Structure formats: C-alpha cells, structure tokens
XYZ file of C-alpha atoms in Angstrom:
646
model
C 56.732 78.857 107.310
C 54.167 81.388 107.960
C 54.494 81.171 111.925
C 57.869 83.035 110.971
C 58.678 86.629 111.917
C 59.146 88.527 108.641
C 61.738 90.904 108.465
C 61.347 94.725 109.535
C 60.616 96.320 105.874
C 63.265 99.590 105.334
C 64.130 102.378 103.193
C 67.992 103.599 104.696
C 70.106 101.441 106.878
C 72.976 104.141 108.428
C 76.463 104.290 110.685
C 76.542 106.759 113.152
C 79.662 108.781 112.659
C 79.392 111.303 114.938
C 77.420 111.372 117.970
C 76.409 113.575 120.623
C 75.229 113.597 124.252
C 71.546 113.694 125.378
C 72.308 117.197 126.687
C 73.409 118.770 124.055
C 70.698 117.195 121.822
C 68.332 120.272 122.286
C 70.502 122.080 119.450
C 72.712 119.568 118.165
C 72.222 116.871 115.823
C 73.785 113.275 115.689
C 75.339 112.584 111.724
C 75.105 109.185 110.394
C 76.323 107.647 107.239
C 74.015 106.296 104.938
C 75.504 102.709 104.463
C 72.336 100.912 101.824
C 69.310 102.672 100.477
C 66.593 100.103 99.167
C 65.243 103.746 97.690
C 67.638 104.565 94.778
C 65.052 106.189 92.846
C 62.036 108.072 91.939
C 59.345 107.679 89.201
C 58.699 111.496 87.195
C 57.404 111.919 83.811
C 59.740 114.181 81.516
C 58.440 116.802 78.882
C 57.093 114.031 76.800
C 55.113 112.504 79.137
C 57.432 109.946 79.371
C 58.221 107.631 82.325
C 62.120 108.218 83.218
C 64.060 106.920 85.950
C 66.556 109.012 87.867
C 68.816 108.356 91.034
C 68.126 110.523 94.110
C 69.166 109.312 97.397
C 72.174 107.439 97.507
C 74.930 105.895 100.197
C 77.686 107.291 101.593
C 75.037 110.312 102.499
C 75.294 112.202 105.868
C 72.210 112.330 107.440
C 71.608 114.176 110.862
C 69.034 113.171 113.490
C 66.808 115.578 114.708
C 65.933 116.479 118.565
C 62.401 114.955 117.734
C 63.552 111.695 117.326
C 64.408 111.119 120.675
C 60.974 112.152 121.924
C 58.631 109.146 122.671
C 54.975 108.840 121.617
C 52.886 110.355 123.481
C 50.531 108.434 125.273
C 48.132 109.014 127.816
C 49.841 107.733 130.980
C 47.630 105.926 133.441
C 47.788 103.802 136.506
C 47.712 100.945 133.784
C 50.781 102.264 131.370
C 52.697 103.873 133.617
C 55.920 101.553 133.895
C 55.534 101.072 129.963
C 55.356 104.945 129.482
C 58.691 105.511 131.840
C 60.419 102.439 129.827
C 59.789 103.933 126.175
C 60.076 107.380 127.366
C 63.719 105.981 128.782
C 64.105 103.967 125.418
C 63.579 106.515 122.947
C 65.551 109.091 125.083
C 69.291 106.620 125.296
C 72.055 108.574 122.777
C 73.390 106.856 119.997
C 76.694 106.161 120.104
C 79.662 105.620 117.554
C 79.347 102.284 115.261
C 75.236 102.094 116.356
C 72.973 101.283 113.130
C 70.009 102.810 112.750
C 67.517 101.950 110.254
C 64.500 104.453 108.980
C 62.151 105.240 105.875
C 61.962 107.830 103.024
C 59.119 109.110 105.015
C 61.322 109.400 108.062
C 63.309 112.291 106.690
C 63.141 115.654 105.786
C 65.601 115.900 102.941
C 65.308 119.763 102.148
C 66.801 119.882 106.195
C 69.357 116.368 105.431
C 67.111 115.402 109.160
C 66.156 112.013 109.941
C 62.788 112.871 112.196
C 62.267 109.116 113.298
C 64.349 105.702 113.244
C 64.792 102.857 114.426
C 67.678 101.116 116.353
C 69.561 97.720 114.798
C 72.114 95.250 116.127
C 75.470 96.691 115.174
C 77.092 95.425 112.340
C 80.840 96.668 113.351
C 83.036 95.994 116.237
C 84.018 99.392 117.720
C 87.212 100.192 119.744
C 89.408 103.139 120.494
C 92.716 104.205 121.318
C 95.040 107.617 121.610
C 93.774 108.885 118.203
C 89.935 108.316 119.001
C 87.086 105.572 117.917
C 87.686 103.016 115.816
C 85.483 100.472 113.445
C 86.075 96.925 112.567
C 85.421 96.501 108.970
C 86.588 94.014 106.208
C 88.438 94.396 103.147
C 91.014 92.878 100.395
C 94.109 94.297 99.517
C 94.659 95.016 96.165
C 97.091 92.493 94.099
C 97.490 95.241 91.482
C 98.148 98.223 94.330
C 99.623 96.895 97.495
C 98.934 99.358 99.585
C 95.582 99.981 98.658
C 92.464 98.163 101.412
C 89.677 97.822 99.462
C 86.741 98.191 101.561
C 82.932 98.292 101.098
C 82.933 101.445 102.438
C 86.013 103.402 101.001
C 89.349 102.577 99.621
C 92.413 103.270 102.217
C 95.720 103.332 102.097
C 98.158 101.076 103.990
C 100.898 102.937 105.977
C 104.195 101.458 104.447
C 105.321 99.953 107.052
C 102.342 98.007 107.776
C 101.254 96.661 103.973
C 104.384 93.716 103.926
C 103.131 92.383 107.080
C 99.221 91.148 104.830
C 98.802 89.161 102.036
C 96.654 90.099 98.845
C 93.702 88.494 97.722
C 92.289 87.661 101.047
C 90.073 88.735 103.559
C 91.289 90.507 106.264
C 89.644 92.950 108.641
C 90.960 96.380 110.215
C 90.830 98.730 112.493
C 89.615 102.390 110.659
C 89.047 105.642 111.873
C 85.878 107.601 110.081
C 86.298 111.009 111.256
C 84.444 114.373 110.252
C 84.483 117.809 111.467
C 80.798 118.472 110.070
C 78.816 120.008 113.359
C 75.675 119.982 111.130
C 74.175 118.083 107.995
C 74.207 121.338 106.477
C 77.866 121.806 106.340
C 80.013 120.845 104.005
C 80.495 117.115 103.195
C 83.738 116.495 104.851
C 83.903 112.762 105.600
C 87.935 111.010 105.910
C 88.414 107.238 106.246
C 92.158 106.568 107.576
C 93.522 102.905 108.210
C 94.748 102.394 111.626
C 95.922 98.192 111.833
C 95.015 95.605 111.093
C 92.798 93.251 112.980
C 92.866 89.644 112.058
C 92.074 87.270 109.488
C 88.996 84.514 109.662
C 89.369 81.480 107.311
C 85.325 81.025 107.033
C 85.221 84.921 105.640
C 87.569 84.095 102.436
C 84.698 83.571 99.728
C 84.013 87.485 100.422
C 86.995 87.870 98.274
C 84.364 87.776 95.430
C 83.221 91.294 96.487
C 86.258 92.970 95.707
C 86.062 94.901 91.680
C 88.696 93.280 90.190
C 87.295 90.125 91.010
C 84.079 90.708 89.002
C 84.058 89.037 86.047
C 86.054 86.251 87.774
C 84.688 82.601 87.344
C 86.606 81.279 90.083
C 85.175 83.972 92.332
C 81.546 83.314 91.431
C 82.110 79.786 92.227
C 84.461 80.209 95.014
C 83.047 77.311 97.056
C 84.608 74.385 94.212
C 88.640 73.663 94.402
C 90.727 74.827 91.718
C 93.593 72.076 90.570
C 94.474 70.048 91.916
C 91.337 68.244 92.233
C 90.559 65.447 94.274
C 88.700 62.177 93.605
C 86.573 60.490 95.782
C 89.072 58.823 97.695
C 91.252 61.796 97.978
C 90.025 63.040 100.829
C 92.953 62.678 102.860
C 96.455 63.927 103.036
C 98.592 60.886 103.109
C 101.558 61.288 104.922
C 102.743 57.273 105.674
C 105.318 56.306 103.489
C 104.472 52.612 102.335
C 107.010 49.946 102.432
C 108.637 48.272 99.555
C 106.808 50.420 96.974
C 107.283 53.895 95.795
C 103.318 55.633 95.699
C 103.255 59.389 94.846
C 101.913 61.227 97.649
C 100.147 64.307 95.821
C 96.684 64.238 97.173
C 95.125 67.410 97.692
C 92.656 68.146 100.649
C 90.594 71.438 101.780
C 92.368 71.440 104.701
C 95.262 70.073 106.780
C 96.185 69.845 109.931
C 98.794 70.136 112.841
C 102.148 69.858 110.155
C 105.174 70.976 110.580
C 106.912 73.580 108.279
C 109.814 75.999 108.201
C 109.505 79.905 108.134
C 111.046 81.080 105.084
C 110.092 85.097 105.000
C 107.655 86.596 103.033
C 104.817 85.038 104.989
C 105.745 81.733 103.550
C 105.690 78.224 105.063
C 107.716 75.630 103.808
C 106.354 71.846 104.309
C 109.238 69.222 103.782
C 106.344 66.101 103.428
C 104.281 68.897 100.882
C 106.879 70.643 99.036
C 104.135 70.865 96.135
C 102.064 73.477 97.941
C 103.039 76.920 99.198
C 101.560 77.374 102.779
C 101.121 81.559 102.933
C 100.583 83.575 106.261
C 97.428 85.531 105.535
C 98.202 88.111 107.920
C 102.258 88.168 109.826
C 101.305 88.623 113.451
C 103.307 87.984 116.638
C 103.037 84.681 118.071
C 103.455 83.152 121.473
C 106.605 81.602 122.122
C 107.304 81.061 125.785
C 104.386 79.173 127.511
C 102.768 80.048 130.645
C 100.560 82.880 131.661
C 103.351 85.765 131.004
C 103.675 84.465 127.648
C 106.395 86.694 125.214
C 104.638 87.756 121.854
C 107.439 88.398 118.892
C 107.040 87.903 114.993
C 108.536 84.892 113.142
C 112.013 84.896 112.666
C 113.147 83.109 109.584
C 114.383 79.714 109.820
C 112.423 79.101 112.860
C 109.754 75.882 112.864
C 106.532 75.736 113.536
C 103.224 73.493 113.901
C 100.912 74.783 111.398
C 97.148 74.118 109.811
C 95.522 75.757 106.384
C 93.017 75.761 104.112
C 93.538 76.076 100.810
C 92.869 79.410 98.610
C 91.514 79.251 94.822
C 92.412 82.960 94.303
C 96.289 81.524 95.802
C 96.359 78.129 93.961
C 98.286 77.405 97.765
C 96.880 76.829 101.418
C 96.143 79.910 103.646
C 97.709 78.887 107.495
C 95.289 79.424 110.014
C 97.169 78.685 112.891
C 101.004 78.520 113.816
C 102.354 76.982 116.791
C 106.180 77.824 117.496
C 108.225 73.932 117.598
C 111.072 74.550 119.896
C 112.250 71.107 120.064
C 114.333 71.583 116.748
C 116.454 74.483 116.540
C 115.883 77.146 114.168
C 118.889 77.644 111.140
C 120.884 80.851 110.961
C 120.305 83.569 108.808
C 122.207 86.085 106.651
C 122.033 89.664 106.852
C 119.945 89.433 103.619
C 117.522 87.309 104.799
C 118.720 83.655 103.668
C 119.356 80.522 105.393
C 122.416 79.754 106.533
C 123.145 75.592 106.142
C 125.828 73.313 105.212
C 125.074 70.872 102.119
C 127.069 68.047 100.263
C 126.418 66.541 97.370
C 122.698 64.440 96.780
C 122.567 61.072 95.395
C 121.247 62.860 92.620
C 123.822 64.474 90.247
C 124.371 68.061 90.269
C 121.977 68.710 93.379
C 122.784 69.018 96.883
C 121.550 68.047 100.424
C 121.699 69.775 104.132
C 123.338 67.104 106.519
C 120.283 66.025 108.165
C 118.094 66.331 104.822
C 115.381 68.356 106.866
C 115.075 70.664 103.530
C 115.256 68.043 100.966
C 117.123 68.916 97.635
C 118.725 72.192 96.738
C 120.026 73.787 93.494
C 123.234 75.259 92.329
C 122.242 77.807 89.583
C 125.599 79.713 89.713
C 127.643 76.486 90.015
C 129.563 77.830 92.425
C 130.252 74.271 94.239
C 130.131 72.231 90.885
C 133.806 70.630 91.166
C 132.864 70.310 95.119
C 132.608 66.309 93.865
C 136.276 66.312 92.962
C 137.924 67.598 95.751
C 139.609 64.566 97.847
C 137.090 65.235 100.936
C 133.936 65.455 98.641
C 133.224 61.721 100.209
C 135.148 62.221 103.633
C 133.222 65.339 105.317
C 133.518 68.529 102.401
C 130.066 70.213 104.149
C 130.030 73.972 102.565
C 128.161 76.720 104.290
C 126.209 78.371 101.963
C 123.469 80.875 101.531
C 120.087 78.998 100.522
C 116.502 81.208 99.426
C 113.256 79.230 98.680
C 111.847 79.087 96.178
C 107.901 79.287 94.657
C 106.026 76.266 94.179
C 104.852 77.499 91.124
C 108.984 77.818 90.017
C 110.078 74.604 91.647
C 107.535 71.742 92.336
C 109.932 69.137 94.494
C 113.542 71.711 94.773
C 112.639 74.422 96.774
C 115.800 75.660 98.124
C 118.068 77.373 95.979
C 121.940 78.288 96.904
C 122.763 81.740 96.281
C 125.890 82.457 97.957
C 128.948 80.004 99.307
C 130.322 81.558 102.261
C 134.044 81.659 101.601
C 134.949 82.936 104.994
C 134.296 79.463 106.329
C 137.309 77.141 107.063
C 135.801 74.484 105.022
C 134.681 76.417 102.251
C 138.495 78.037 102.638
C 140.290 75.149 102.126
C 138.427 73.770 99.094
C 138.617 77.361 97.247
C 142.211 76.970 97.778
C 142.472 73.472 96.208
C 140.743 75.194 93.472
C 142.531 77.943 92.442
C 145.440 75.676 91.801
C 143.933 71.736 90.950
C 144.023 70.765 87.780
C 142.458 67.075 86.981
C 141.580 65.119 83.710
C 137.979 63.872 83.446
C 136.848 60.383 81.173
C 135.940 59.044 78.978
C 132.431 59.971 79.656
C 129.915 60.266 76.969
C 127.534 63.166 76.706
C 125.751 65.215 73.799
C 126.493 68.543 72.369
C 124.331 70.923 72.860
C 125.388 74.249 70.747
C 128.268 74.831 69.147
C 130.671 75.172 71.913
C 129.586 73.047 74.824
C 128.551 69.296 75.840
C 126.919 68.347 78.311
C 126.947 65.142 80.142
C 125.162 63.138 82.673
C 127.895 61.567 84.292
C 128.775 65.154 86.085
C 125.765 67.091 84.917
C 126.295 70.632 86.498
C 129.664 70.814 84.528
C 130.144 72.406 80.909
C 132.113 70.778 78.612
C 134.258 72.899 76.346
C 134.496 71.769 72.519
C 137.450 73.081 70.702
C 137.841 75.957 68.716
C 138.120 73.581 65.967
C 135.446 71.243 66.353
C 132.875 71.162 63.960
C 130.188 68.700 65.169
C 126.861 69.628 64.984
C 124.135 70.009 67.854
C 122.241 67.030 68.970
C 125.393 65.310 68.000
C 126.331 61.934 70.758
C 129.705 62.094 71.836
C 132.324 60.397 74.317
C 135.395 62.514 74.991
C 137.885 63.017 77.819
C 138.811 66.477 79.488
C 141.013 68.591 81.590
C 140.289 71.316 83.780
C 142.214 74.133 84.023
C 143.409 75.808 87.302
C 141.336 78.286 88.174
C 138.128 77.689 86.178
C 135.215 77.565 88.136
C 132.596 75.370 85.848
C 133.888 74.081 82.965
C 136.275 71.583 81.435
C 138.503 72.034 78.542
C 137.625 68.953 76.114
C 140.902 67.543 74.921
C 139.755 64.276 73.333
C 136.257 63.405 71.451
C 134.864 60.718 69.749
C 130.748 60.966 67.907
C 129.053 57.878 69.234
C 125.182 57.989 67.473
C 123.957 55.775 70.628
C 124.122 58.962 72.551
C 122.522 61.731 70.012
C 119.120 63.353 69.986
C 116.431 61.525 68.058
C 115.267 65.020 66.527
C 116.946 68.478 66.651
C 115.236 71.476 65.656
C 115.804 75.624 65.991
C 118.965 77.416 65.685
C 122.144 77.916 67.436
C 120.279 80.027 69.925
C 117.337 78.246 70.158
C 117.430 74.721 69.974
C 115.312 71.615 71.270
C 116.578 68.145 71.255
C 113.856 65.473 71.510
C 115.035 62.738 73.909
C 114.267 59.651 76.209
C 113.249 60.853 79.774
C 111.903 58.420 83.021
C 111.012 60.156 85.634
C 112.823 60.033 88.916
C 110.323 58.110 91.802
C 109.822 60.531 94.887
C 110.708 63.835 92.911
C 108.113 64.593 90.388
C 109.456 67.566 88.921
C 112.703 65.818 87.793
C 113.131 63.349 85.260
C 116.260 61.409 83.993
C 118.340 61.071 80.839
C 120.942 58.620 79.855
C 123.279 61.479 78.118
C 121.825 64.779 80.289
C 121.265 63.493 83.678
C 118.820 64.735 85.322
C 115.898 66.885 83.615
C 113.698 69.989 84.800
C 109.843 68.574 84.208
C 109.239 72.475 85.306
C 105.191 72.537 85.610
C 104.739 69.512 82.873
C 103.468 66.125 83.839
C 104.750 63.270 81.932
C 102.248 61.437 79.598
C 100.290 58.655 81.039
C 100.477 56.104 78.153
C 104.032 55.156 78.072
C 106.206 51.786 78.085
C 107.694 50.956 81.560
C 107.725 54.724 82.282
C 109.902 55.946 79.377
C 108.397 58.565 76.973
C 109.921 61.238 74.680
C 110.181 64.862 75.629
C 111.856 68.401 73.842
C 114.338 69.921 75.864
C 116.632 72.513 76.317
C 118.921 74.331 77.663
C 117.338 76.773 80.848
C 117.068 80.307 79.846
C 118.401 82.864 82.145
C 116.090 85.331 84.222
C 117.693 88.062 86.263
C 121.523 86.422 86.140
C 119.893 82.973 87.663
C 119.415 79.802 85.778
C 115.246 79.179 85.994
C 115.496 75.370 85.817
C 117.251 73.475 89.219
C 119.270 71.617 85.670
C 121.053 72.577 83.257
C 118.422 71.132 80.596
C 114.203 71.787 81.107
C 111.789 70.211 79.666
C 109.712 72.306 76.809
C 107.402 69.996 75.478
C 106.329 66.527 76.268
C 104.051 66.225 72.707
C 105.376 63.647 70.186
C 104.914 66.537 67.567
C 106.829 69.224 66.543
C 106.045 71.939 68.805
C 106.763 76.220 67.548
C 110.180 77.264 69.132
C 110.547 79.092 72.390
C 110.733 83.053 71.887
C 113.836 84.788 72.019
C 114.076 87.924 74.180
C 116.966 89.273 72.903
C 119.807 88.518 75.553
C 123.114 87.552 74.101
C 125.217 84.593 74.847
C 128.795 84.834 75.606
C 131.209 83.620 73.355
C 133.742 82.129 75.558
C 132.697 80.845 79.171
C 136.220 80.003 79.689
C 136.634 83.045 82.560
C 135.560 80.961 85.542
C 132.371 83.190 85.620
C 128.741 82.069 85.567
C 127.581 81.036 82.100
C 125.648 83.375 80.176
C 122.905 82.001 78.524
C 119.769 83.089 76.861
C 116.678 84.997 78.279
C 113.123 83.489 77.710
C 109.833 84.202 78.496
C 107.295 81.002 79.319
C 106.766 78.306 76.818
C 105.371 75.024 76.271
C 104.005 75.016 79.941
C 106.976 76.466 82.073
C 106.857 79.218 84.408
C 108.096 82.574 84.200
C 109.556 84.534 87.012
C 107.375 87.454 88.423
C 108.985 90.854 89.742
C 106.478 92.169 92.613
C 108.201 92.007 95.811
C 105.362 91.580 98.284
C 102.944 89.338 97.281
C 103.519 85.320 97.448
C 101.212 84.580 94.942
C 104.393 87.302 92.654
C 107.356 86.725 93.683
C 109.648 84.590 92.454
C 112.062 84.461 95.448
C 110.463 84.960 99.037
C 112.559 85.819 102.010
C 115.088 88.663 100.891
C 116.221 91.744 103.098
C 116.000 90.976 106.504
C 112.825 92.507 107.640
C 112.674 95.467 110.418
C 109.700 93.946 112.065
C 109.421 94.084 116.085
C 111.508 90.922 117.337
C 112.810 90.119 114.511
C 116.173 87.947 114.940
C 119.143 88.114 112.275
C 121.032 85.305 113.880
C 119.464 82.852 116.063
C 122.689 80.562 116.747
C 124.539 78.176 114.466
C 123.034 76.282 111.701
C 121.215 73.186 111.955
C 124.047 71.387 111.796
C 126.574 69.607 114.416
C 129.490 70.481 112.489
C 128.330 74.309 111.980
C-alpha cells in the first residue's frame, strides 16, 4: 500500500465557463466556476479572544485566471533541458477551453483581484458539446416528484421546457445537456452567471443510487441504503424470474429479481410497459426516446406509439417500488392495437370465465374490468355465446391499483355494428332472471354471485336488513342499463354475512373468501362472486384455503368504481376492525335511471389503495396513457385492432 501514488492534495477544484484565446490572454482573463473548496473557512479570534469559525470562500465563485499563469518556470535552458524547456514552455502556454477542470490552492489566488495566479490542469469531469445556441455540458440530475419541471442538479436547479418534462420520469437519474452562460468580461464585474436546460441526454441504470443526492431524499432510509431491495423480497432461491408454467399444478409465479431480461410487454403511454407474464410489476421508461424501428443501416428513429410491442429488460427501482427498462426493442411480428383519439386501446372483449370480467379474443391482455357496467347484460343477449365481441375503449391501469386486472374499459364504442345491434336489443329486451340467491347489501340493493356485475333492486317495500341471505327472482326492465327490478324474494340464513357492522353508508360484512388460483388479487365468494383482495394478501394459516375477510362495497373515486368488483376486501383480521372514513359523497336514492351507480367516496383503509391525481409521474397517476401525446412520430391509429374480426 505504500508503493501507491497518493492523491494530488487541493484547496479549489473549478469549471471553466468562459474561456479565451492565447492571444487575447495578454489583457483578458479566463473565468472559472468554483465547483468544491476543501477551504470553507478561516480560524480568527473575536473581541474576546475567542476562537470563532466563519465561512469565506465558497462554490459557485467566479474566479479569473491571470496572464501569469500561463507563463512557465523559468529555467535556465541548456543543451541538456532544452526539449524539456520547449515542452513545458508549450504546456503551460495551451488555452483552456470550455468544460476543462482546473484545480489550485488558497495560496494560488489573489482574492482582493478574484485572480487565480497558478493551477493546475485535471481530467474533465463533464462531457462537452455544442450546437446553434453555443457550448454545452453534460451533467446529472433528478427531477423533482414534488415540481415536475424542476432538474435538480448539483450545480443549479433548472427548469424543464414544457414540452420536454412528460417525455422523463421522476426520481431517477438522468443526465442533460445545459448551457452555463455569462456575459462577465472580468472577475470584477458583476456576478452574472445563468444555467438554462437544453435536452436531455440519456439515462444509465448503474448511476440510479445517485438518486440519494437529491434534498428531498435526505432523511430517506431507503436512499441511504439504496443498494438492498425494497418488497418484494426475495429468498435464497428466488433468484430467478420463473416464467414456465408447470403442468398439472397451479404454483404462483411472484418471484422478484434485480433484473430481467429480453420480455415482452405492451406500450401503454405514460412511459409505461405492460408485461402480460408480470402483471404485478409496472415496467417505467426512465427517459421516452425514439427508437429504431426499421433495421438496416438507414434505420428510421420515431417515439413509441401506444399499443405497439416491444422486447424489453429492467432493473428494478426502490424509490419506484417497479422496474426501470433499460432497453426496448420494437417486436414487429405481432401487430400493434388501435388507439383512440384520447389515447386508449382500441380491442374487442367477451365475457371471461370469470363472472363480471372480460377478455380480448386472443387473451394477449389478460382480464379487464367494467367499472361503468356498460356491457353488464352483454351475457344475456342471444349471441353472448355465439360471437357478441364489443369494441371498446380499454386504459391500464397501476400496479399499485390493480395487482392481476390491469386493463380497465372506459368507453363501448357504439358506432360499431356489433356493439349497434346489441344496444338495440337493449333498449327494448326485457327478461326475468332466477331464482338465484345473493345477499343484501344496503337497503335497496342485492347483490349476487351468480351475475355479479348486476344490481339487484329490492322493493320499495322491503324491509330486510343488510347482511341479510336471500334467493329471489327478477325482471329487467327495457331500457335499464345495470340493474334488475326484484319481483320475488325469499331470506335464506345459508347465504347471510356471519357479522355485519357500520351503517347504511358504511357497512362491512364479514364473509368466507378462497382465493382464485392464477389471479392473486381476486378472491371468491359463494353469495358475491368474485372479491377485490386490492393490496391485501390472504392469511397463511387457513383450512383448505378458506379464511374470513370484511368487505364492502367499492367506494367511488372520480365517477369510477376503484375495485375491478363490485365488493373489496377491507380487512382480512378475524377482529373487529374501525370503519372506513366517509368523505362526504352522497348516494343516490334510486339507481333505477339506467345510469352508472352512485356510490360512496373513500379515502384508503384497511390496506387498499387510493387513487393519486398528478398527471405525469408513474409512480402518481392512477390512470397512465390519456390524451394522445404530440410527440414527433407519434401514431393515433396504427390499423385495426388485434383482432381478426376487428
């Protein structure tokens, strides 16, 4: 260890901000920025003759370099020194340039004159460039999650031209182009020193633990300790992302890994993957860039389009709780989906094995949710088993909203001749339903699990309580969109809640659930169907898979159902747990209109998520995808959907 160089002891390390030719160097000075003093103070005694501390020289100085510096040492040239005189004479003379670090000590510089009178040259620690607006420096920095389009650098905080700030993700690493310009001619001037943000540059996966050096990231645990995984953790022999299905046994394939590689996953908007084998992870594009996608040597380079495939590999972010992708690799061989003039996918679904949840024909997306109900009777119409495919509007969803359903319908397209026909069968069908037993659930409605995205109308004059088993038979009324008119009811105890508690407007039933094998976020009911497990995990000590959990009915967020059911899970204790929080939306009396049911706002309780409102983050937003975006080569309609009937 002692046969080792040690390193060059310093007072100032500086940037060179502005520099200036050898010629003009006889009455001109270069300016440099003073980027890290090891000398932030000075030792004086005070009026006490007391020792007191007090900052003099700090960064983000500008220094100039005097025409002295540039002058070699003289020494006595000779026939022996000659070529070594010429070299440092040649050395010392070369002009700094832009970006050039330059390193120097307190007794280097003459601070009454802001001259640096000797220094010493560095490797560079930016990449410089240029274009039409002058020099440029390639520097590192975080955008903020609490200010979009604020770049947090070590240097200076810069803004993010609008247009720009959608295309980068917060919370990592990303490097930029910047301009540092100054119209100082002389240290002596006034400091005038302006940072503006030009583009960004790229995004390196090894750089992300430099996250930790942004402010708000401080007092952060996970940032000090950046290195360890945040949940889901492996164990030792989940190493590996297992992708082979096994035969003749159901396994749940949740292992977790640092990083994956070459999968395949859909472009959803909002610099979101989609994985159909991982639909527990979100898979984020750091930084939206064009891509490659004809192959060759005159290769075209456009953004993503949404609904467009691609071969992709991350690494996984704690500040995220998702994978980063590092690369993406367009997949031409399957045809990309449609899209909206919103934004959303455009695919045809029928109706899952599953009740109340849907499929695309070739189940490439897996399951998808109704929330308005829009396509809830879709299962009695006479070509629901014969070829009813409707062409609907689909958005995906969060992973931190939907674990296993990440597709969500939010518009049926009505224009389309199948969609036509069956809106016109029901404006006018009327059909009887039962007897099917189901459970009431307030003091208007049952629900049941034999059509479980239906509402079942009590009576005005029905008086059973909630929690209360029942088996009835119904009618539906032309014209009625989601619910059915109860005409006939019987209690039957076999199907009531083992324990009710809350009020009319806030009520959990606690009830039998199994969980359904291959979807972990849904569970089933004998009376509800299936069940929302939103972000709870089932307990592990339970008899052939049963247990009891408290459930309810799904509040409401911004007009949209939260839960891909009707009924979500609240609590999975055996105790009684404290009611949900009302936010103070009303219900609507009578959801006999046709429209969407109104039902009660709620914040997040007993482990369920609440919905976020920034638009431009993934690790915020409830809904990616949206408006479509203006970016260059952007396409709004890329052909039919992914579907041979479409």
């Amino acid at each position: 260890m002692e046969d080792l160089p040690k390193p060059i002891p310093y007072d100032y390390e500086a940037l060179v901000i502005r520099p200036c030719g050898a010629e003009y160097q006889h009455y001109e000075t270069d300016l440099v920025l003073i980027l890290k003093s090891q000398r932030v103070c000075f030792v004086f005694p005070n009026d006490n003759n007391n020792i007191c501390f007090q900052e003099r020289y700090t960064k983000n100085r500008i220094y100039g370099i005097s025409r002295e510096a540039f002058l070699p040492p003289v020494i006595e040239k000779s026939y022996d020194n000659f070529e070594l005189a010429k070299n440092l004479e040649r050395r010392y003379a070369t002009p700094l340039k832009f970006g050039d670090i330059v390193i120097f000590n307190d007794s280097d510089i003459n601070h009454h004159e802001s001259l640096i009178l000797r220094f010493k040259r560095e490797k560079p620690l930016y990449e410089v460039s240029s274009n039409n607006f002058g020099p440029l420096l390639r520097i590192g920095g975080v955008i903020s999650p609490m200010k979009l389009n604020t770049f947090w650098t070590p240097l200076e905080d810069l803004v993010i031209p609008t247009d720009i700030a959608p295309l980068a993700e917060p919370n990592v690493w990303l490097t930029a182009w910047i301009r540092i310009e100054t119209n100082m001619l002389h240290s002596k001037d006034n400091y005038h020193l302006e940072y503006t943000f030009d583009s960004f540059a790229g995004c390196d996966p090894s750089d992300q633990a430099r996250v930790a050096a942004a402010p708000w990231h401080s007092r952060s645990i996970d940032s000090q300790f950046s290195m360890l995984p945040a949940e889901p953790t492996p164990c030792e022999s989940d190493d590996e992302i297992d992708l082979e299905p096994r035969k003749d046994i159901y396994v749940k394939e949740d292992k977790w890994a640092e990083k994956i590689n070459r999968q395949l996953g859909l472009f959803v908007g909002g610099r979101l993957l989609l994985c159909k084998d991982l639909p527990q992870y979100d898979f984020i594009i750091p930084l939206l860039k064009p891509v490659a996608v004809a192959p060759g040597e005159d290769r075209t380079f456009i953004y993503p389009s949404i609904g467009e495939y691609f071969h992709f590999c991350a690494v996984w972010s704690i500040h995220h709780k998702g994978f980063l992708v590092t690369e993406m690799l367009p997949f031409q061989i399957l045809r990309g989906y449609s899209t909206s003039v919103s934004g959303n996918i455009l695919v045809r679904v029928n109706q899952a094995s599953l009740g109340g949840l849907f499929t695309d024909s070739d189940s490439s997306l897996g399951l998808l949710d109704d929330p308005y109900h829009t396509l809830c009777f879709s299962e009695f119409h006479p070509a629901a088993h014969g070829g009813l495919k409707a062409l609907v509007e689909v958005h995906a969803v969060r992973s931190s909203e939907n674990r296993s359903v990440r597709w969500r319908i939010v518009r049926t397209i009505y224009e389309d001749d199948h969609v036509s026909r069956f809106a016109s069968w029901l404006a006018a069908a009327t059909f009887c339903v039962g007897p099917i037993h189901g459970m009431v659930i307030s003091k208007d409605t049952v629900i049941s699990g034999d059509y479980p995205s239906v509402y079942f109308r009590l009576p005005p004059n029905s008086n059973l309580i909630a929690g209360c088993g029942v088996r009835f038979r119904g009618r539906r009324a032309a014209g009625v969109n989601s619910e059915i008119m109860i005409e006939e009811i019987h209690t039957n105890p076999k199907f009531s809640a083992r324990k009710v508690i809350g009020q009319e407007e806030n009520l959990l039933f606690q009830v039998p659930l199994k969980m359904i094998l291959g979807h972990e976020q849904l569970a089933r009911n004998e009376v509800f169907g299936p069940v929302d497990m939103r972000q709870l995990d089932p307990p592990e000590d339970t008899d052939d898979g049963v247990f009891y959990a408290w459930v309810r009915e799904s509040p409401t967020i911004d007009n949209c159902r939260r839960a891909c059911t009707i009924m979500e899970v609240f609590s999975v204790a055996l105790n009684t747990p404290l009611l949900p929080a009302l936010s103070g939306s009303s219900r609507s009396g009578s959801r006999h209109s046709g429209s969407s049911r109104a039902t009660l706002s709620s914040s997040s309780h007993g482990g369920s998520t609440s919905s976020r409102n920034s638009t431009r983050s993934i690790n915020s937003n409830r809904f990616v995808g949206g408006p479509a975006r203006s970016t260059p080569g952007s396409i709004s309609n890329r052909g039919a959907p992914n579907d041979s009937d479409a």
